[in-house]
Amino acid sequence: MIIDKESELTFFISNFGYNQKKRFEINRNVLNIRRQKNKFLLR
């Protein structure tokens, strides 16, 4: 099976972008949860 570098690179970049976005969303959720815990602790 021959894969040309161009499409391989495109696939890698789109995959990378998707993973970064997911990671960012997860981080944001974690931060929100921590913030809520902090609010709860501060009361």
JSON list of N, CA and C in Angstrom, two decimals:
[
{"chain": "A", "resi": 1, "resn": "MET", "atom": "N", "xyz": [0.84, -1.20, 0.00]},
{"chain": "A", "resi": 1, "resn": "MET", "atom": "CA", "xyz": [0.00, 0.00, 0.00]},
{"chain": "A", "resi": 1, "resn": "MET", "atom": "C", "xyz": [0.88, 1.25, 0.00]},
{"chain": "A", "resi": 2, "resn": "ILE", "atom": "N", "xyz": [0.69, 2.10, -0.98]},
{"chain": "A", "resi": 2, "resn": "ILE", "atom": "CA", "xyz": [1.51, 3.31, -1.10]},
{"chain": "A", "resi": 2, "resn": "ILE", "atom": "C", "xyz": [0.70, 4.52, -0.64]},
{"chain": "A", "resi": 3, "resn": "ILE", "atom": "N", "xyz": [1.25, 5.23, 0.32]},
{"chain": "A", "resi": 3, "resn": "ILE", "atom": "CA", "xyz": [0.60, 6.47, 0.78]},
{"chain": "A", "resi": 3, "resn": "ILE", "atom": "C", "xyz": [1.53, 7.62, 0.45]},
{"chain": "A", "resi": 4, "resn": "ASP", "atom": "N", "xyz": [1.00, 8.60, -0.30]},
{"chain": "A", "resi": 4, "resn": "ASP", "atom": "CA", "xyz": [1.85, 9.74, -0.64]},
{"chain": "A", "resi": 4, "resn": "ASP", "atom": "C", "xyz": [1.98, 10.64, 0.58]},
{"chain": "A", "resi": 5, "resn": "LYS", "atom": "N", "xyz": [3.14, 11.26, 0.69]},
{"chain": "A", "resi": 5, "resn": "LYS", "atom": "CA", "xyz": [3.47, 12.07, 1.87]},
{"chain": "A", "resi": 5, "resn": "LYS", "atom": "C", "xyz": [2.47, 13.20, 2.09]},
{"chain": "A", "resi": 6, "resn": "GLU", "atom": "N", "xyz": [1.98, 13.78, 1.01]},
{"chain": "A", "resi": 6, "resn": "GLU", "atom": "CA", "xyz": [1.06, 14.91, 1.12]},
{"chain": "A", "resi": 6, "resn": "GLU", "atom": "C", "xyz": [-0.18, 14.54, 1.94]},
{"chain": "A", "resi": 7, "resn": "SER", "atom": "N", "xyz": [-0.83, 13.46, 1.56]},
{"chain": "A", "resi": 7, "resn": "SER", "atom": "CA", "xyz": [-2.07, 13.07, 2.25]},
{"chain": "A", "resi": 7, "resn": "SER", "atom": "C", "xyz": [-1.77, 12.59, 3.67]},
{"chain": "A", "resi": 8, "resn": "GLU", "atom": "N", "xyz": [-0.62, 11.96, 3.83]},
{"chain": "A", "resi": 8, "resn": "GLU", "atom": "CA", "xyz": [-0.21, 11.49, 5.16]},
{"chain": "A", "resi": 8, "resn": "GLU", "atom": "C", "xyz": [-0.06, 12.69, 6.09]},
{"chain": "A", "resi": 9, "resn": "LEU", "atom": "N", "xyz": [0.58, 13.73, 5.58]},
{"chain": "A", "resi": 9, "resn": "LEU", "atom": "CA", "xyz": [0.81, 14.95, 6.35]},
{"chain": "A", "resi": 9, "resn": "LEU", "atom": "C", "xyz": [-0.52, 15.63, 6.68]},
{"chain": "A", "resi": 10, "resn": "THR", "atom": "N", "xyz": [-1.39, 15.71, 5.69]},
{"chain": "A", "resi": 10, "resn": "THR", "atom": "CA", "xyz": [-2.70, 16.33, 5.89]},
{"chain": "A", "resi": 10, "resn": "THR", "atom": "C", "xyz": [-3.46, 15.59, 6.98]},
{"chain": "A", "resi": 11, "resn": "PHE", "atom": "N", "xyz": [-3.43, 14.26, 6.90]},
{"chain": "A", "resi": 11, "resn": "PHE", "atom": "CA", "xyz": [-4.11, 13.43, 7.90]},
{"chain": "A", "resi": 11, "resn": "PHE", "atom": "C", "xyz": [-3.53, 13.69, 9.28]},
{"chain": "A", "resi": 12, "resn": "PHE", "atom": "N", "xyz": [-2.21, 13.72, 9.37]},
{"chain": "A", "resi": 12, "resn": "PHE", "atom": "CA", "xyz": [-1.53, 13.95, 10.65]},
{"chain": "A", "resi": 12, "resn": "PHE", "atom": "C", "xyz": [-1.93, 15.29, 11.25]},
{"chain": "A", "resi": 13, "resn": "ILE", "atom": "N", "xyz": [-1.91, 16.33, 10.40]},
{"chain": "A", "resi": 13, "resn": "ILE", "atom": "CA", "xyz": [-2.23, 17.68, 10.88]},
{"chain": "A", "resi": 13, "resn": "ILE", "atom": "C", "xyz": [-3.67, 17.76, 11.37]},
{"chain": "A", "resi": 14, "resn": "SER", "atom": "N", "xyz": [-4.60, 17.21, 10.59]},
{"chain": "A", "resi": 14, "resn": "SER", "atom": "CA", "xyz": [-6.02, 17.29, 11.00]},
{"chain": "A", "resi": 14, "resn": "SER", "atom": "C", "xyz": [-6.24, 16.48, 12.27]},
{"chain": "A", "resi": 15, "resn": "ASN", "atom": "N", "xyz": [-5.58, 15.35, 12.37]},
{"chain": "A", "resi": 15, "resn": "ASN", "atom": "CA", "xyz": [-5.67, 14.51, 13.56]},
{"chain": "A", "resi": 15, "resn": "ASN", "atom": "C", "xyz": [-5.12, 15.25, 14.77]},
{"chain": "A", "resi": 16, "resn": "PHE", "atom": "N", "xyz": [-3.96, 15.88, 14.58]},
{"chain": "A", "resi": 16, "resn": "PHE", "atom": "CA", "xyz": [-3.30, 16.63, 15.64]},
{"chain": "A", "resi": 16, "resn": "PHE", "atom": "C", "xyz": [-4.20, 17.76, 16.12]},
{"chain": "A", "resi": 17, "resn": "GLY", "atom": "N", "xyz": [-4.78, 18.49, 15.18]},
{"chain": "A", "resi": 17, "resn": "GLY", "atom": "CA", "xyz": [-5.67, 19.59, 15.51]},
{"chain": "A", "resi": 17, "resn": "GLY", "atom": "C", "xyz": [-6.86, 19.11, 16.33]},
{"chain": "A", "resi": 18, "resn": "TYR", "atom": "N", "xyz": [-7.41, 17.98, 15.90]},
{"chain": "A", "resi": 18, "resn": "TYR", "atom": "CA", "xyz": [-8.57, 17.41, 16.60]},
{"chain": "A", "resi": 18, "resn": "TYR", "atom": "C", "xyz": [-8.19, 17.04, 18.03]},
{"chain": "A", "resi": 19, "resn": "ASN", "atom": "N", "xyz": [-7.04, 16.40, 18.19]},
{"chain": "A", "resi": 19, "resn": "ASN", "atom": "CA", "xyz": [-6.58, 15.99, 19.52]},
{"chain": "A", "resi": 19, "resn": "ASN", "atom": "C", "xyz": [-6.33, 17.19, 20.41]},
{"chain": "A", "resi": 20, "resn": "GLN", "atom": "N", "xyz": [-5.71, 18.24, 19.85]},
{"chain": "A", "resi": 20, "resn": "GLN", "atom": "CA", "xyz": [-5.45, 19.45, 20.62]},
{"chain": "A", "resi": 20, "resn": "GLN", "atom": "C", "xyz": [-6.76, 20.05, 21.13]},
{"chain": "A", "resi": 21, "resn": "LYS", "atom": "N", "xyz": [-7.76, 20.09, 20.24]},
{"chain": "A", "resi": 21, "resn": "LYS", "atom": "CA", "xyz": [-9.05, 20.66, 20.59]},
{"chain": "A", "resi": 21, "resn": "LYS", "atom": "C", "xyz": [-9.69, 19.86, 21.73]},
{"chain": "A", "resi": 22, "resn": "LYS", "atom": "N", "xyz": [-9.65, 18.55, 21.60]},
{"chain": "A", "resi": 22, "resn": "LYS", "atom": "CA", "xyz": [-10.21, 17.67, 22.63]},
{"chain": "A", "resi": 22, "resn": "LYS", "atom": "C", "xyz": [-9.50, 17.90, 23.96]},
{"chain": "A", "resi": 23, "resn": "ARG", "atom": "N", "xyz": [-8.17, 17.97, 23.89]},
{"chain": "A", "resi": 23, "resn": "ARG", "atom": "CA", "xyz": [-7.38, 18.16, 25.11]},
{"chain": "A", "resi": 23, "resn": "ARG", "atom": "C", "xyz": [-7.75, 19.48, 25.76]},
{"chain": "A", "resi": 24, "resn": "PHE", "atom": "N", "xyz": [-7.91, 20.51, 24.94]},
{"chain": "A", "resi": 24, "resn": "PHE", "atom": "CA", "xyz": [-8.27, 21.83, 25.44]},
{"chain": "A", "resi": 24, "resn": "PHE", "atom": "C", "xyz": [-9.63, 21.78, 26.14]},
{"chain": "A", "resi": 25, "resn": "GLU", "atom": "N", "xyz": [-10.59, 21.09, 25.51]},
{"chain": "A", "resi": 25, "resn": "GLU", "atom": "CA", "xyz": [-11.93, 20.98, 26.10]},
{"chain": "A", "resi": 25, "resn": "GLU", "atom": "C", "xyz": [-11.87, 20.25, 27.43]},
{"chain": "A", "resi": 26, "resn": "ILE", "atom": "N", "xyz": [-11.08, 19.18, 27.49]},
{"chain": "A", "resi": 26, "resn": "ILE", "atom": "CA", "xyz": [-10.94, 18.42, 28.73]},
{"chain": "A", "resi": 26, "resn": "ILE", "atom": "C", "xyz": [-10.31, 19.29, 29.81]},
{"chain": "A", "resi": 27, "resn": "ASN", "atom": "N", "xyz": [-9.24, 20.02, 29.46]},
{"chain": "A", "resi": 27, "resn": "ASN", "atom": "CA", "xyz": [-8.58, 20.91, 30.41]},
{"chain": "A", "resi": 27, "resn": "ASN", "atom": "C", "xyz": [-9.56, 21.94, 30.95]},
{"chain": "A", "resi": 28, "resn": "ARG", "atom": "N", "xyz": [-10.38, 22.50, 30.07]},
{"chain": "A", "resi": 28, "resn": "ARG", "atom": "CA", "xyz": [-11.33, 23.52, 30.47]},
{"chain": "A", "resi": 28, "resn": "ARG", "atom": "C", "xyz": [-12.34, 22.94, 31.46]},
{"chain": "A", "resi": 29, "resn": "ASN", "atom": "N", "xyz": [-12.80, 21.72, 31.18]},
{"chain": "A", "resi": 29, "resn": "ASN", "atom": "CA", "xyz": [-13.75, 21.06, 32.08]},
{"chain": "A", "resi": 29, "resn": "ASN", "atom": "C", "xyz": [-13.12, 20.83, 33.44]},
{"chain": "A", "resi": 30, "resn": "VAL", "atom": "N", "xyz": [-11.87, 20.37, 33.45]},
{"chain": "A", "resi": 30, "resn": "VAL", "atom": "CA", "xyz": [-11.17, 20.13, 34.71]},
{"chain": "A", "resi": 30, "resn": "VAL", "atom": "C", "xyz": [-11.03, 21.42, 35.49]},
{"chain": "A", "resi": 31, "resn": "LEU", "atom": "N", "xyz": [-10.67, 22.51, 34.80]},
{"chain": "A", "resi": 31, "resn": "LEU", "atom": "CA", "xyz": [-10.54, 23.81, 35.46]},
{"chain": "A", "resi": 31, "resn": "LEU", "atom": "C", "xyz": [-11.86, 24.26, 36.06]},
{"chain": "A", "resi": 32, "resn": "ASN", "atom": "N", "xyz": [-12.94, 24.07, 35.31]},
{"chain": "A", "resi": 32, "resn": "ASN", "atom": "CA", "xyz": [-14.26, 24.47, 35.81]},
{"chain": "A", "resi": 32, "resn": "ASN", "atom": "C", "xyz": [-14.63, 23.69, 37.06]},
{"chain": "A", "resi": 33, "resn": "ILE", "atom": "N", "xyz": [-14.34, 22.40, 37.06]},
{"chain": "A", "resi": 33, "resn": "ILE", "atom": "CA", "xyz": [-14.64, 21.56, 38.22]},
{"chain": "A", "resi": 33, "resn": "ILE", "atom": "C", "xyz": [-13.82, 22.03, 39.42]},
{"chain": "A", "resi": 34, "resn": "ARG", "atom": "N", "xyz": [-12.53, 22.31, 39.21]},
{"chain": "A", "resi": 34, "resn": "ARG", "atom": "CA", "xyz": [-11.68, 22.79, 40.30]},
{"chain": "A", "resi": 34, "resn": "ARG", "atom": "C", "xyz": [-12.20, 24.09, 40.85]},
{"chain": "A", "resi": 35, "resn": "ARG", "atom": "N", "xyz": [-12.62, 24.98, 39.96]},
{"chain": "A", "resi": 35, "resn": "ARG", "atom": "CA", "xyz": [-13.12, 26.29, 40.36]},
{"chain": "A", "resi": 35, "resn": "ARG", "atom": "C", "xyz": [-14.36, 26.12, 41.23]},
{"chain": "A", "resi": 36, "resn": "GLN", "atom": "N", "xyz": [-15.24, 25.22, 40.81]},
{"chain": "A", "resi": 36, "resn": "GLN", "atom": "CA", "xyz": [-16.46, 24.97, 41.58]},
{"chain": "A", "resi": 36, "resn": "GLN", "atom": "C", "xyz": [-16.11, 24.41, 42.96]},
{"chain": "A", "resi": 37, "resn": "LYS", "atom": "N", "xyz": [-15.13, 23.52, 43.01]},
{"chain": "A", "resi": 37, "resn": "LYS", "atom": "CA", "xyz": [-14.69, 22.96, 44.30]},
{"chain": "A", "resi": 37, "resn": "LYS", "atom": "C", "xyz": [-14.16, 24.07, 45.18]},
{"chain": "A", "resi": 38, "resn": "ASN", "atom": "N", "xyz": [-13.36, 24.96, 44.60]},
{"chain": "A", "resi": 38, "resn": "ASN", "atom": "CA", "xyz": [-12.79, 26.07, 45.36]},
{"chain": "A", "resi": 38, "resn": "ASN", "atom": "C", "xyz": [-13.89, 26.95, 45.94]},
{"chain": "A", "resi": 39, "resn": "LYS", "atom": "N", "xyz": [-14.89, 27.25, 45.12]},
{"chain": "A", "resi": 39, "resn": "LYS", "atom": "CA", "xyz": [-16.02, 28.06, 45.60]},
{"chain": "A", "resi": 39, "resn": "LYS", "atom": "C", "xyz": [-16.68, 27.38, 46.78]},
{"chain": "A", "resi": 40, "resn": "PHE", "atom": "N", "xyz": [-16.84, 26.08, 46.65]},
{"chain": "A", "resi": 40, "resn": "PHE", "atom": "CA", "xyz": [-17.50, 25.30, 47.70]},
{"chain": "A", "resi": 40, "resn": "PHE", "atom": "C", "xyz": [-16.66, 25.33, 48.98]},
{"chain": "A", "resi": 41, "resn": "LEU", "atom": "N", "xyz": [-15.35, 25.22, 48.82]},
{"chain": "A", "resi": 41, "resn": "LEU", "atom": "CA", "xyz": [-14.44, 25.22, 49.98]},
{"chain": "A", "resi": 41, "resn": "LEU", "atom": "C", "xyz": [-14.39, 26.59, 50.64]},
{"chain": "A", "resi": 42, "resn": "LEU", "atom": "N", "xyz": [-14.50, 27.66, 49.84]},
{"chain": "A", "resi": 42, "resn": "LEU", "atom": "CA", "xyz": [-14.38, 29.01, 50.38]},
{"chain": "A", "resi": 42, "resn": "LEU", "atom": "C", "xyz": [-15.60, 29.42, 51.20]},
{"chain": "A", "resi": 43, "resn": "ARG", "atom": "N", "xyz": [-16.74, 28.79, 50.96]},
{"chain": "A", "resi": 43, "resn": "ARG", "atom": "CA", "xyz": [-17.96, 29.16, 51.68]},
{"chain": "A", "resi": 43, "resn": "ARG", "atom": "C", "xyz": [-17.85, 28.92, 53.17]}
]
